[in-house]
């Protein structure tokens, strides 16, 4: 499988993502500069975390006009796999590839710690190796992770199984007290209706080896690899 | 040359964590009359051109495209000579 890690000015998790694709997953991977428009040959594009364009105006607001974004839109429309992590998720929201928007954490604090998230559906290409209800330990590091979406859109998303991860307790209870940032209904990760575009605030690339305190992020990567193998068999 | 002002506010129903914190601080200072407080953004834009209607509709486009996020924000704008 061939990964492309998109690099915006201000991305800072690009090397971690590259490392995981290359060394942990043993797949082929290349960086893609945001001014490029060529995404041919890639099977999965990763929009990494960071502070693209200094987070000025709104997180992801300027990055959505990078030349690469039009190609990513077309890539996603054609069924290509796209994952946005943290700032990458914020960019996907601003660009309209995923529904909703991010505002500042309700605590007004930058949160950098491991959180627990519950897998809400195993029926996406990003979560198929998990069991529904499984709890994953993955770190977050953000100031704007307070996910907002209109009730109508949220209901529609729920009907189509687009809420993929929710912040929870150790035993998988989804309650306000386990919500680190004020996100609507504890939402930590969502996908588009077709399931090929995922956005999540927690960083699976920072939890892909036990040396880092958790390898639960592998659930996402392994699901993706499984999806790729299955679609290659067809 | 025209001067424009854009006022960006969070939509009703969207939580404003900054506003809430400042509201609490005002109450702690004894300003009990303060009922609610919401924080927005104010932008001053200098525009080259004389046709205010045309400049206005261009600025509106800028607001929709980049300056605001219509999912969470409303805006109001003024353009003058």
PDB file of N, CA, C and O in Angstrom, chain A residues 67-144:
ATOM      1  N   UNK A  67      -2.988  24.372  -2.900  1.00  0.00           N
ATOM      2  CA  UNK A  67      -3.245  23.723  -4.199  1.00  0.00           C
ATOM      3  C   UNK A  67      -3.586  22.226  -4.067  1.00  0.00           C
ATOM      4  O   UNK A  67      -4.423  21.714  -4.812  1.00  0.00           O
ATOM      5  N   UNK A  68      -2.974  21.542  -3.105  1.00  0.00           N
ATOM      6  CA  UNK A  68      -3.187  20.092  -2.963  1.00  0.00           C
ATOM      7  C   UNK A  68      -4.643  19.757  -2.613  1.00  0.00           C
ATOM      8  O   UNK A  68      -5.139  18.670  -2.934  1.00  0.00           O
ATOM      9  N   UNK A  69      -5.370  20.702  -2.003  1.00  0.00           N
ATOM     10  CA  UNK A  69      -6.692  20.369  -1.470  1.00  0.00           C
ATOM     11  C   UNK A  69      -7.701  19.984  -2.558  1.00  0.00           C
ATOM     12  O   UNK A  69      -8.557  19.132  -2.349  1.00  0.00           O
ATOM     13  N   UNK A  70      -7.580  20.624  -3.731  1.00  0.00           N
ATOM     14  CA  UNK A  70      -8.500  20.293  -4.820  1.00  0.00           C
ATOM     15  C   UNK A  70      -8.251  18.845  -5.256  1.00  0.00           C
ATOM     16  O   UNK A  70      -9.189  18.091  -5.503  1.00  0.00           O
ATOM     17  N   UNK A  71      -6.968  18.475  -5.321  1.00  0.00           N
ATOM     18  CA  UNK A  71      -6.625  17.108  -5.712  1.00  0.00           C
ATOM     19  C   UNK A  71      -7.088  16.104  -4.654  1.00  0.00           C
ATOM     20  O   UNK A  71      -7.512  15.001  -4.969  1.00  0.00           O
ATOM     21  N   UNK A  72      -7.011  16.505  -3.384  1.00  0.00           N
ATOM     22  CA  UNK A  72      -7.458  15.610  -2.309  1.00  0.00           C
ATOM     23  C   UNK A  72      -8.970  15.413  -2.404  1.00  0.00           C
ATOM     24  O   UNK A  72      -9.480  14.308  -2.236  1.00  0.00           O
ATOM     25  N   UNK A  73      -9.671  16.493  -2.713  1.00  0.00           N
ATOM     26  CA  UNK A  73     -11.130  16.400  -2.893  1.00  0.00           C
ATOM     27  C   UNK A  73     -11.463  15.403  -4.011  1.00  0.00           C
ATOM     28  O   UNK A  73     -12.308  14.514  -3.837  1.00  0.00           O
ATOM     29  N   UNK A  74     -10.769  15.540  -5.133  1.00  0.00           N
ATOM     30  CA  UNK A  74     -11.030  14.641  -6.269  1.00  0.00           C
ATOM     31  C   UNK A  74     -10.638  13.201  -5.927  1.00  0.00           C
ATOM     32  O   UNK A  74     -11.347  12.254  -6.277  1.00  0.00           O
ATOM     33  N   UNK A  75      -9.512  13.055  -5.227  1.00  0.00           N
ATOM     34  CA  UNK A  75      -9.025  11.749  -4.784  1.00  0.00           C
ATOM     35  C   UNK A  75     -10.086  11.081  -3.894  1.00  0.00           C
ATOM     36  O   UNK A  75     -10.417   9.907  -4.065  1.00  0.00           O
ATOM     37  N   UNK A  76     -10.642  11.860  -2.963  1.00  0.00           N
ATOM     38  CA  UNK A  76     -11.660  11.332  -2.048  1.00  0.00           C
ATOM     39  C   UNK A  76     -12.950  11.014  -2.799  1.00  0.00           C
ATOM     40  O   UNK A  76     -13.591   9.990  -2.556  1.00  0.00           O
ATOM     41  N   UNK A  77     -13.329  11.883  -3.728  1.00  0.00           N
ATOM     42  CA  UNK A  77     -14.547  11.659  -4.519  1.00  0.00           C
ATOM     43  C   UNK A  77     -14.452  10.357  -5.308  1.00  0.00           C
ATOM     44  O   UNK A  77     -15.454   9.687  -5.564  1.00  0.00           O
ATOM     45  N   UNK A  78     -13.217  10.021  -5.709  1.00  0.00           N
ATOM     46  CA  UNK A  78     -13.014   8.795  -6.489  1.00  0.00           C
ATOM     47  C   UNK A  78     -12.858   7.577  -5.579  1.00  0.00           C
ATOM     48  O   UNK A  78     -12.537   6.481  -6.051  1.00  0.00           O
ATOM     49  N   UNK A  79     -13.048   7.775  -4.261  1.00  0.00           N
ATOM     50  CA  UNK A  79     -13.000   6.640  -3.339  1.00  0.00           C
ATOM     51  C   UNK A  79     -11.658   6.443  -2.662  1.00  0.00           C
ATOM     52  O   UNK A  79     -11.475   5.491  -1.899  1.00  0.00           O
ATOM     53  N   UNK A  80     -10.694   7.328  -2.918  1.00  0.00           N
ATOM     54  CA  UNK A  80      -9.377   7.223  -2.276  1.00  0.00           C
ATOM     55  C   UNK A  80      -9.500   7.383  -0.768  1.00  0.00           C
ATOM     56  O   UNK A  80     -10.374   8.099  -0.275  1.00  0.00           O
ATOM     57  N   UNK A  81      -8.608   6.704  -0.029  1.00  0.00           N
ATOM     58  CA  UNK A  81      -8.666   6.749   1.430  1.00  0.00           C
ATOM     59  C   UNK A  81      -7.934   8.000   1.934  1.00  0.00           C
ATOM     60  O   UNK A  81      -6.794   8.259   1.562  1.00  0.00           O
ATOM     61  N   UNK A  82      -8.614   8.768   2.781  1.00  0.00           N
ATOM     62  CA  UNK A  82      -8.037   9.999   3.326  1.00  0.00           C
ATOM     63  C   UNK A  82      -8.250  10.021   4.834  1.00  0.00           C
ATOM     64  O   UNK A  82      -9.371   9.809   5.303  1.00  0.00           O
ATOM     65  N   UNK A  83      -7.170  10.244   5.587  1.00  0.00           N
ATOM     66  CA  UNK A  83      -7.313  10.392   7.036  1.00  0.00           C
ATOM     67  C   UNK A  83      -6.713  11.722   7.471  1.00  0.00           C
ATOM     68  O   UNK A  83      -5.586  12.057   7.110  1.00  0.00           O
ATOM     69  N   UNK A  84      -7.490  12.483   8.217  1.00  0.00           N
ATOM     70  CA  UNK A  84      -7.013  13.745   8.782  1.00  0.00           C
ATOM     71  C   UNK A  84      -6.910  13.589  10.282  1.00  0.00           C
ATOM     72  O   UNK A  84      -7.880  13.225  10.945  1.00  0.00           O
ATOM     73  N   UNK A  85      -5.712  13.846  10.809  1.00  0.00           N
ATOM     74  CA  UNK A  85      -5.479  13.685  12.248  1.00  0.00           C
ATOM     75  C   UNK A  85      -5.269  15.061  12.869  1.00  0.00           C
ATOM     76  O   UNK A  85      -4.406  15.814  12.415  1.00  0.00           O
ATOM     77  N   UNK A  86      -6.061  15.376  13.870  1.00  0.00           N
ATOM     78  CA  UNK A  86      -5.909  16.639  14.607  1.00  0.00           C
ATOM     79  C   UNK A  86      -6.021  17.837  13.657  1.00  0.00           C
ATOM     80  O   UNK A  86      -7.095  18.106  13.156  1.00  0.00           O
ATOM     81  N   UNK A  87      -4.946  18.547  13.378  1.00  0.00           N
ATOM     82  CA  UNK A  87      -5.040  19.677  12.451  1.00  0.00           C
ATOM     83  C   UNK A  87      -5.516  19.199  11.073  1.00  0.00           C
ATOM     84  O   UNK A  87      -6.236  19.913  10.371  1.00  0.00           O
ATOM     85  N   UNK A  88      -5.142  17.980  10.702  1.00  0.00           N
ATOM     86  CA  UNK A  88      -5.608  17.417   9.434  1.00  0.00           C
ATOM     87  C   UNK A  88      -7.125  17.273   9.419  1.00  0.00           C
ATOM     88  O   UNK A  88      -7.791  17.520   8.402  1.00  0.00           O
ATOM     89  N   UNK A  89      -7.684  16.881  10.568  1.00  0.00           N
ATOM     90  CA  UNK A  89      -9.140  16.778  10.730  1.00  0.00           C
ATOM     91  C   UNK A  89      -9.754  18.174  10.592  1.00  0.00           C
ATOM     92  O   UNK A  89     -10.742  18.384   9.871  1.00  0.00           O
ATOM     93  N   UNK A  90      -9.128  19.152  11.256  1.00  0.00           N
ATOM     94  CA  UNK A  90      -9.649  20.523  11.194  1.00  0.00           C
ATOM     95  C   UNK A  90      -9.656  21.029   9.744  1.00  0.00           C
ATOM     96  O   UNK A  90     -10.596  21.706   9.315  1.00  0.00           O
ATOM     97  N   UNK A  91      -8.614  20.669   8.987  1.00  0.00           N
ATOM     98  CA  UNK A  91      -8.554  21.087   7.575  1.00  0.00           C
ATOM     99  C   UNK A  91      -9.675  20.424   6.775  1.00  0.00           C
ATOM    100  O   UNK A  91     -10.345  21.068   5.969  1.00  0.00           O
ATOM    101  N   UNK A  92      -9.903  19.131   7.013  1.00  0.00           N
ATOM    102  CA  UNK A  92     -10.969  18.418   6.289  1.00  0.00           C
ATOM    103  C   UNK A  92     -12.337  19.037   6.578  1.00  0.00           C
ATOM    104  O   UNK A  92     -13.205  19.097   5.705  1.00  0.00           O
ATOM    105  N   UNK A  93     -12.529  19.513   7.808  1.00  0.00           N
ATOM    106  CA  UNK A  93     -13.794  20.169   8.165  1.00  0.00           C
ATOM    107  C   UNK A  93     -13.928  21.494   7.430  1.00  0.00           C
ATOM    108  O   UNK A  93     -14.958  21.784   6.816  1.00  0.00           O
ATOM    109  N   UNK A  94     -12.880  22.309   7.472  1.00  0.00           N
ATOM    110  CA  UNK A  94     -12.925  23.610   6.799  1.00  0.00           C
ATOM    111  C   UNK A  94     -13.141  23.432   5.293  1.00  0.00           C
ATOM    112  O   UNK A  94     -13.825  24.217   4.663  1.00  0.00           O
ATOM    113  N   UNK A  95     -12.529  22.386   4.744  1.00  0.00           N
ATOM    114  CA  UNK A  95     -12.631  22.156   3.305  1.00  0.00           C
ATOM    115  C   UNK A  95     -13.965  21.523   2.917  1.00  0.00           C
ATOM    116  O   UNK A  95     -14.272  21.383   1.734  1.00  0.00           O
ATOM    117  N   UNK A  96     -14.740  21.118   3.916  1.00  0.00           N
ATOM    118  CA  UNK A  96     -16.052  20.544   3.632  1.00  0.00           C
ATOM    119  C   UNK A  96     -15.997  19.076   3.231  1.00  0.00           C
ATOM    120  O   UNK A  96     -17.000  18.521   2.788  1.00  0.00           O
ATOM    121  N   UNK A  97     -14.858  18.417   3.413  1.00  0.00           N
ATOM    122  CA  UNK A  97     -14.807  16.982   3.125  1.00  0.00           C
ATOM    123  C   UNK A  97     -15.487  16.185   4.237  1.00  0.00           C
ATOM    124  O   UNK A  97     -15.872  15.039   4.045  1.00  0.00           O
ATOM    125  N   UNK A  98     -15.596  16.807   5.392  1.00  0.00           N
ATOM    126  CA  UNK A  98     -16.328  16.212   6.513  1.00  0.00           C
ATOM    127  C   UNK A  98     -17.250  17.278   7.092  1.00  0.00           C
ATOM    128  O   UNK A  98     -16.929  18.468   7.033  1.00  0.00           O
ATOM    129  N   UNK A  99     -18.388  16.871   7.659  1.00  0.00           N
ATOM    130  CA  UNK A  99     -19.345  17.854   8.178  1.00  0.00           C
ATOM    131  C   UNK A  99     -18.956  18.395   9.565  1.00  0.00           C
ATOM    132  O   UNK A  99     -18.351  17.686  10.347  1.00  0.00           O
ATOM    133  N   UNK A 100     -19.337  19.649   9.832  1.00  0.00           N
ATOM    134  CA  UNK A 100     -19.115  20.235  11.151  1.00  0.00           C
ATOM    135  C   UNK A 100     -17.969  21.222  11.170  1.00  0.00           C
ATOM    136  O   UNK A 100     -17.410  21.574  10.133  1.00  0.00           O
ATOM    137  N   UNK A 101     -17.627  21.671  12.386  1.00  0.00           N
ATOM    138  CA  UNK A 101     -16.568  22.661  12.556  1.00  0.00           C
ATOM    139  C   UNK A 101     -15.978  22.514  13.956  1.00  0.00           C
ATOM    140  O   UNK A 101     -16.595  21.933  14.837  1.00  0.00           O
ATOM    141  N   UNK A 102     -14.762  23.061  14.132  1.00  0.00           N
ATOM    142  CA  UNK A 102     -14.106  23.009  15.440  1.00  0.00           C
ATOM    143  C   UNK A 102     -14.070  24.387  16.064  1.00  0.00           C
ATOM    144  O   UNK A 102     -13.786  25.373  15.387  1.00  0.00           O
ATOM    145  N   UNK A 103     -14.333  24.431  17.367  1.00  0.00           N
ATOM    146  CA  UNK A 103     -14.078  25.663  18.109  1.00  0.00           C
ATOM    147  C   UNK A 103     -13.148  25.320  19.268  1.00  0.00           C
ATOM    148  O   UNK A 103     -12.777  24.169  19.482  1.00  0.00           O
ATOM    149  N   UNK A 104     -12.782  26.353  20.021  1.00  0.00           N
ATOM    150  CA  UNK A 104     -11.825  26.201  21.108  1.00  0.00           C
ATOM    151  C   UNK A 104     -12.323  25.233  22.178  1.00  0.00           C
ATOM    152  O   UNK A 104     -13.520  25.159  22.445  1.00  0.00           O
ATOM    153  N   UNK A 105     -11.394  24.506  22.804  1.00  0.00           N
ATOM    154  CA  UNK A 105     -11.739  23.604  23.899  1.00  0.00           C
ATOM    155  C   UNK A 105     -12.523  24.363  24.962  1.00  0.00           C
ATOM    156  O   UNK A 105     -12.207  25.515  25.255  1.00  0.00           O
ATOM    157  N   UNK A 106     -13.515  23.709  25.563  1.00  0.00           N
ATOM    158  CA  UNK A 106     -14.342  24.401  26.552  1.00  0.00           C
ATOM    159  C   UNK A 106     -13.507  24.862  27.749  1.00  0.00           C
ATOM    160  O   UNK A 106     -13.829  25.839  28.392  1.00  0.00           O
ATOM    161  N   UNK A 107     -12.388  24.180  28.021  1.00  0.00           N
ATOM    162  CA  UNK A 107     -11.529  24.561  29.153  1.00  0.00           C
ATOM    163  C   UNK A 107     -10.623  25.741  28.815  1.00  0.00           C
ATOM    164  O   UNK A 107      -9.963  26.277  29.694  1.00  0.00           O
ATOM    165  N   UNK A 108     -10.593  26.140  27.543  1.00  0.00           N
ATOM    166  CA  UNK A 108      -9.689  27.169  27.033  1.00  0.00           C
ATOM    167  C   UNK A 108      -8.223  26.765  27.179  1.00  0.00           C
ATOM    168  O   UNK A 108      -7.330  27.593  27.096  1.00  0.00           O
ATOM    169  N   UNK A 109      -7.984  25.490  27.450  1.00  0.00           N
ATOM    170  CA  UNK A 109      -6.602  25.031  27.623  1.00  0.00           C
ATOM    171  C   UNK A 109      -6.201  24.112  26.485  1.00  0.00           C
ATOM    172  O   UNK A 109      -7.030  23.389  25.941  1.00  0.00           O
ATOM    173  N   UNK A 110      -4.915  24.146  26.161  1.00  0.00           N
ATOM    174  CA  UNK A 110      -4.355  23.171  25.231  1.00  0.00           C
ATOM    175  C   UNK A 110      -4.284  21.857  25.996  1.00  0.00           C
ATOM    176  O   UNK A 110      -3.730  21.799  27.085  1.00  0.00           O
ATOM    177  N   UNK A 111      -4.844  20.801  25.425  1.00  0.00           N
ATOM    178  CA  UNK A 111      -4.868  19.512  26.119  1.00  0.00           C
ATOM    179  C   UNK A 111      -3.898  18.563  25.437  1.00  0.00           C
ATOM    180  O   UNK A 111      -4.000  18.328  24.230  1.00  0.00           O
ATOM    181  N   UNK A 112      -2.973  18.019  26.211  1.00  0.00           N
ATOM    182  CA  UNK A 112      -1.990  17.100  25.663  1.00  0.00           C
ATOM    183  C   UNK A 112      -1.867  15.920  26.621  1.00  0.00           C
ATOM    184  O   UNK A 112      -1.157  15.998  27.619  1.00  0.00           O
ATOM    185  N   UNK A 113      -2.613  14.864  26.361  1.00  0.00           N
ATOM    186  CA  UNK A 113      -2.556  13.679  27.225  1.00  0.00           C
ATOM    187  C   UNK A 113      -3.243  12.506  26.546  1.00  0.00           C
ATOM    188  O   UNK A 113      -3.943  12.682  25.543  1.00  0.00           O
ATOM    189  N   UNK A 114      -3.045  11.318  27.125  1.00  0.00           N
ATOM    190  CA  UNK A 114      -3.753  10.159  26.600  1.00  0.00           C
ATOM    191  C   UNK A 114      -5.234  10.258  26.955  1.00  0.00           C
ATOM    192  O   UNK A 114      -5.578  10.653  28.058  1.00  0.00           O
ATOM    193  N   UNK A 115      -6.086   9.917  26.021  1.00  0.00           N
ATOM    194  CA  UNK A 115      -7.519   9.855  26.317  1.00  0.00           C
ATOM    195  C   UNK A 115      -8.015   8.471  25.897  1.00  0.00           C
ATOM    196  O   UNK A 115      -7.316   7.730  25.208  1.00  0.00           O
ATOM    197  N   UNK A 116      -9.209   8.165  26.350  1.00  0.00           N
ATOM    198  CA  UNK A 116      -9.820   6.893  25.959  1.00  0.00           C
ATOM    199  C   UNK A 116     -10.946   7.187  24.990  1.00  0.00           C
ATOM    200  O   UNK A 116     -11.721   8.126  25.193  1.00  0.00           O
ATOM    201  N   UNK A 117     -10.999   6.423  23.917  1.00  0.00           N
ATOM    202  CA  UNK A 117     -12.093   6.604  22.960  1.00  0.00           C
ATOM    203  C   UNK A 117     -12.752   5.258  22.676  1.00  0.00           C
ATOM    204  O   UNK A 117     -12.086   4.216  22.670  1.00  0.00           O
ATOM    205  N   UNK A 118     -14.056   5.298  22.472  1.00  0.00           N
ATOM    206  CA  UNK A 118     -14.807   4.073  22.206  1.00  0.00           C
ATOM    207  C   UNK A 118     -15.079   3.963  20.719  1.00  0.00           C
ATOM    208  O   UNK A 118     -15.466   4.948  20.083  1.00  0.00           O
ATOM    209  N   UNK A 119     -14.870   2.776  20.197  1.00  0.00           N
ATOM    210  CA  UNK A 119     -15.163   2.531  18.786  1.00  0.00           C
ATOM    211  C   UNK A 119     -16.684   2.394  18.651  1.00  0.00           C
ATOM    212  O   UNK A 119     -17.279   1.471  19.189  1.00  0.00           O
ATOM    213  N   UNK A 120     -17.298   3.339  17.955  1.00  0.00           N
ATOM    214  CA  UNK A 120     -18.761   3.371  17.857  1.00  0.00           C
ATOM    215  C   UNK A 120     -19.293   2.473  16.757  1.00  0.00           C
ATOM    216  O   UNK A 120     -20.458   2.082  16.771  1.00  0.00           O
ATOM    217  N   UNK A 121     -18.448   2.199  15.785  1.00  0.00           N
ATOM    218  CA  UNK A 121     -18.862   1.320  14.698  1.00  0.00           C
ATOM    219  C   UNK A 121     -17.626   0.610  14.151  1.00  0.00           C
ATOM    220  O   UNK A 121     -16.571   1.224  13.995  1.00  0.00           O
ATOM    221  N   UNK A 122     -17.770  -0.677  13.892  1.00  0.00           N
ATOM    222  CA  UNK A 122     -16.661  -1.428  13.289  1.00  0.00           C
ATOM    223  C   UNK A 122     -16.909  -1.577  11.792  1.00  0.00           C
ATOM    224  O   UNK A 122     -16.180  -2.275  11.096  1.00  0.00           O
ATOM    225  N   UNK A 123     -17.935  -0.886  11.306  1.00  0.00           N
ATOM    226  CA  UNK A 123     -18.301  -1.028   9.893  1.00  0.00           C
ATOM    227  C   UNK A 123     -17.671   0.031   9.006  1.00  0.00           C
ATOM    228  O   UNK A 123     -18.253   0.420   8.006  1.00  0.00           O
ATOM    229  N   UNK A 124     -16.524   0.558   9.403  1.00  0.00           N
ATOM    230  CA  UNK A 124     -15.835   1.486   8.506  1.00  0.00           C
ATOM    231  C   UNK A 124     -14.487   0.863   8.154  1.00  0.00           C
ATOM    232  O   UNK A 124     -13.974   0.012   8.883  1.00  0.00           O
ATOM    233  N   UNK A 125     -13.883   1.309   7.048  1.00  0.00           N
ATOM    234  CA  UNK A 125     -12.567   0.777   6.669  1.00  0.00           C
ATOM    235  C   UNK A 125     -11.493   1.107   7.704  1.00  0.00           C
ATOM    236  O   UNK A 125     -10.408   0.556   7.661  1.00  0.00           O
ATOM    237  N   UNK A 126     -11.793   2.026   8.617  1.00  0.00           N
ATOM    238  CA  UNK A 126     -10.809   2.487   9.607  1.00  0.00           C
ATOM    239  C   UNK A 126     -10.956   1.788  10.947  1.00  0.00           C
ATOM    240  O   UNK A 126     -10.148   2.025  11.852  1.00  0.00           O
ATOM    241  N   UNK A 127     -11.987   0.992  11.107  1.00  0.00           N
ATOM    242  CA  UNK A 127     -12.250   0.417  12.431  1.00  0.00           C
ATOM    243  C   UNK A 127     -12.661  -1.048  12.371  1.00  0.00           C
ATOM    244  O   UNK A 127     -13.115  -1.594  13.365  1.00  0.00           O
ATOM    245  N   UNK A 128     -12.482  -1.680  11.211  1.00  0.00           N
ATOM    246  CA  UNK A 128     -13.028  -3.031  11.041  1.00  0.00           C
ATOM    247  C   UNK A 128     -12.278  -4.088  11.864  1.00  0.00           C
ATOM    248  O   UNK A 128     -12.811  -5.161  12.104  1.00  0.00           O
ATOM    249  N   UNK A 129     -11.031  -3.792  12.304  1.00  0.00           N
ATOM    250  CA  UNK A 129     -10.327  -4.797  13.115  1.00  0.00           C
ATOM    251  C   UNK A 129     -10.641  -4.626  14.598  1.00  0.00           C
ATOM    252  O   UNK A 129     -10.120  -5.352  15.434  1.00  0.00           O
ATOM    253  N   UNK A 130     -11.473  -3.634  14.914  1.00  0.00           N
ATOM    254  CA  UNK A 130     -11.888  -3.438  16.312  1.00  0.00           C
ATOM    255  C   UNK A 130     -13.250  -4.080  16.514  1.00  0.00           C
ATOM    256  O   UNK A 130     -13.943  -4.408  15.556  1.00  0.00           O
ATOM    257  N   UNK A 131     -13.622  -4.261  17.780  1.00  0.00           N
ATOM    258  CA  UNK A 131     -14.987  -4.671  18.080  1.00  0.00           C
ATOM    259  C   UNK A 131     -15.755  -3.408  18.413  1.00  0.00           C
ATOM    260  O   UNK A 131     -15.189  -2.462  18.984  1.00  0.00           O
ATOM    261  N   UNK A 132     -17.018  -3.372  18.061  1.00  0.00           N
ATOM    262  CA  UNK A 132     -17.840  -2.217  18.419  1.00  0.00           C
ATOM    263  C   UNK A 132     -17.841  -2.101  19.945  1.00  0.00           C
ATOM    264  O   UNK A 132     -17.995  -3.102  20.638  1.00  0.00           O
ATOM    265  N   UNK A 133     -17.604  -0.919  20.460  1.00  0.00           N
ATOM    266  CA  UNK A 133     -17.564  -0.718  21.902  1.00  0.00           C
ATOM    267  C   UNK A 133     -16.169  -0.856  22.499  1.00  0.00           C
ATOM    268  O   UNK A 133     -15.964  -0.571  23.675  1.00  0.00           O
ATOM    269  N   UNK A 134     -15.220  -1.319  21.707  1.00  0.00           N
ATOM    270  CA  UNK A 134     -13.837  -1.449  22.182  1.00  0.00           C
ATOM    271  C   UNK A 134     -13.284  -0.074  22.574  1.00  0.00           C
ATOM    272  O   UNK A 134     -13.573   0.926  21.919  1.00  0.00           O
ATOM    273  N   UNK A 135     -12.504  -0.053  23.657  1.00  0.00           N
ATOM    274  CA  UNK A 135     -11.942   1.212  24.134  1.00  0.00           C
ATOM    275  C   UNK A 135     -10.471   1.302  23.743  1.00  0.00           C
ATOM    276  O   UNK A 135      -9.707   0.370  23.985  1.00  0.00           O
ATOM    277  N   UNK A 136     -10.091   2.403  23.118  1.00  0.00           N
ATOM    278  CA  UNK A 136      -8.709   2.602  22.680  1.00  0.00           C
ATOM    279  C   UNK A 136      -8.074   3.733  23.477  1.00  0.00           C
ATOM    280  O   UNK A 136      -8.729   4.730  23.790  1.00  0.00           O
ATOM    281  N   UNK A 137      -6.772   3.551  23.785  1.00  0.00           N
ATOM    282  CA  UNK A 137      -6.028   4.597  24.499  1.00  0.00           C
ATOM    283  C   UNK A 137      -5.101   5.280  23.502  1.00  0.00           C
ATOM    284  O   UNK A 137      -4.151   4.676  22.993  1.00  0.00           O
ATOM    285  N   UNK A 138      -5.409   6.519  23.191  1.00  0.00           N
ATOM    286  CA  UNK A 138      -4.675   7.269  22.160  1.00  0.00           C
ATOM    287  C   UNK A 138      -4.525   8.719  22.644  1.00  0.00           C
ATOM    288  O   UNK A 138      -5.474   9.272  23.203  1.00  0.00           O
ATOM    289  N   UNK A 139      -3.344   9.334  22.430  1.00  0.00           N
ATOM    290  CA  UNK A 139      -3.189  10.706  22.932  1.00  0.00           C
ATOM    291  C   UNK A 139      -3.843  11.787  22.064  1.00  0.00           C
ATOM    292  O   UNK A 139      -3.943  11.629  20.846  1.00  0.00           O
ATOM    293  N   UNK A 140      -4.279  12.853  22.724  1.00  0.00           N
ATOM    294  CA  UNK A 140      -4.721  14.056  22.000  1.00  0.00           C
ATOM    295  C   UNK A 140      -3.728  15.171  22.325  1.00  0.00           C
ATOM    296  O   UNK A 140      -3.039  15.117  23.343  1.00  0.00           O
ATOM    297  N   UNK A 141      -3.652  16.171  21.469  1.00  0.00           N
ATOM    298  CA  UNK A 141      -2.811  17.345  21.694  1.00  0.00           C
ATOM    299  C   UNK A 141      -3.398  18.483  20.878  1.00  0.00           C
ATOM    300  O   UNK A 141      -3.060  18.674  19.722  1.00  0.00           O
ATOM    301  N   UNK A 142      -4.348  19.184  21.470  1.00  0.00           N
ATOM    302  CA  UNK A 142      -5.011  20.239  20.697  1.00  0.00           C
ATOM    303  C   UNK A 142      -5.619  21.331  21.569  1.00  0.00           C
ATOM    304  O   UNK A 142      -5.889  21.124  22.747  1.00  0.00           O
ATOM    305  N   UNK A 143      -5.861  22.447  20.922  1.00  0.00           N
ATOM    306  CA  UNK A 143      -6.507  23.586  21.561  1.00  0.00           C
ATOM    307  C   UNK A 143      -7.925  23.779  21.009  1.00  0.00           C
ATOM    308  O   UNK A 143      -8.776  24.383  21.643  1.00  0.00           O
ATOM    309  N   UNK A 144      -8.140  23.264  19.786  1.00  0.00           N
ATOM    310  CA  UNK A 144      -9.456  23.382  19.146  1.00  0.00           C
ATOM    311  C   UNK A 144      -9.966  21.999  18.767  1.00  0.00           C
ATOM    312  O   UNK A 144      -9.796  21.555  17.634  1.00  0.00           O
TER     313      UNK A 144
END
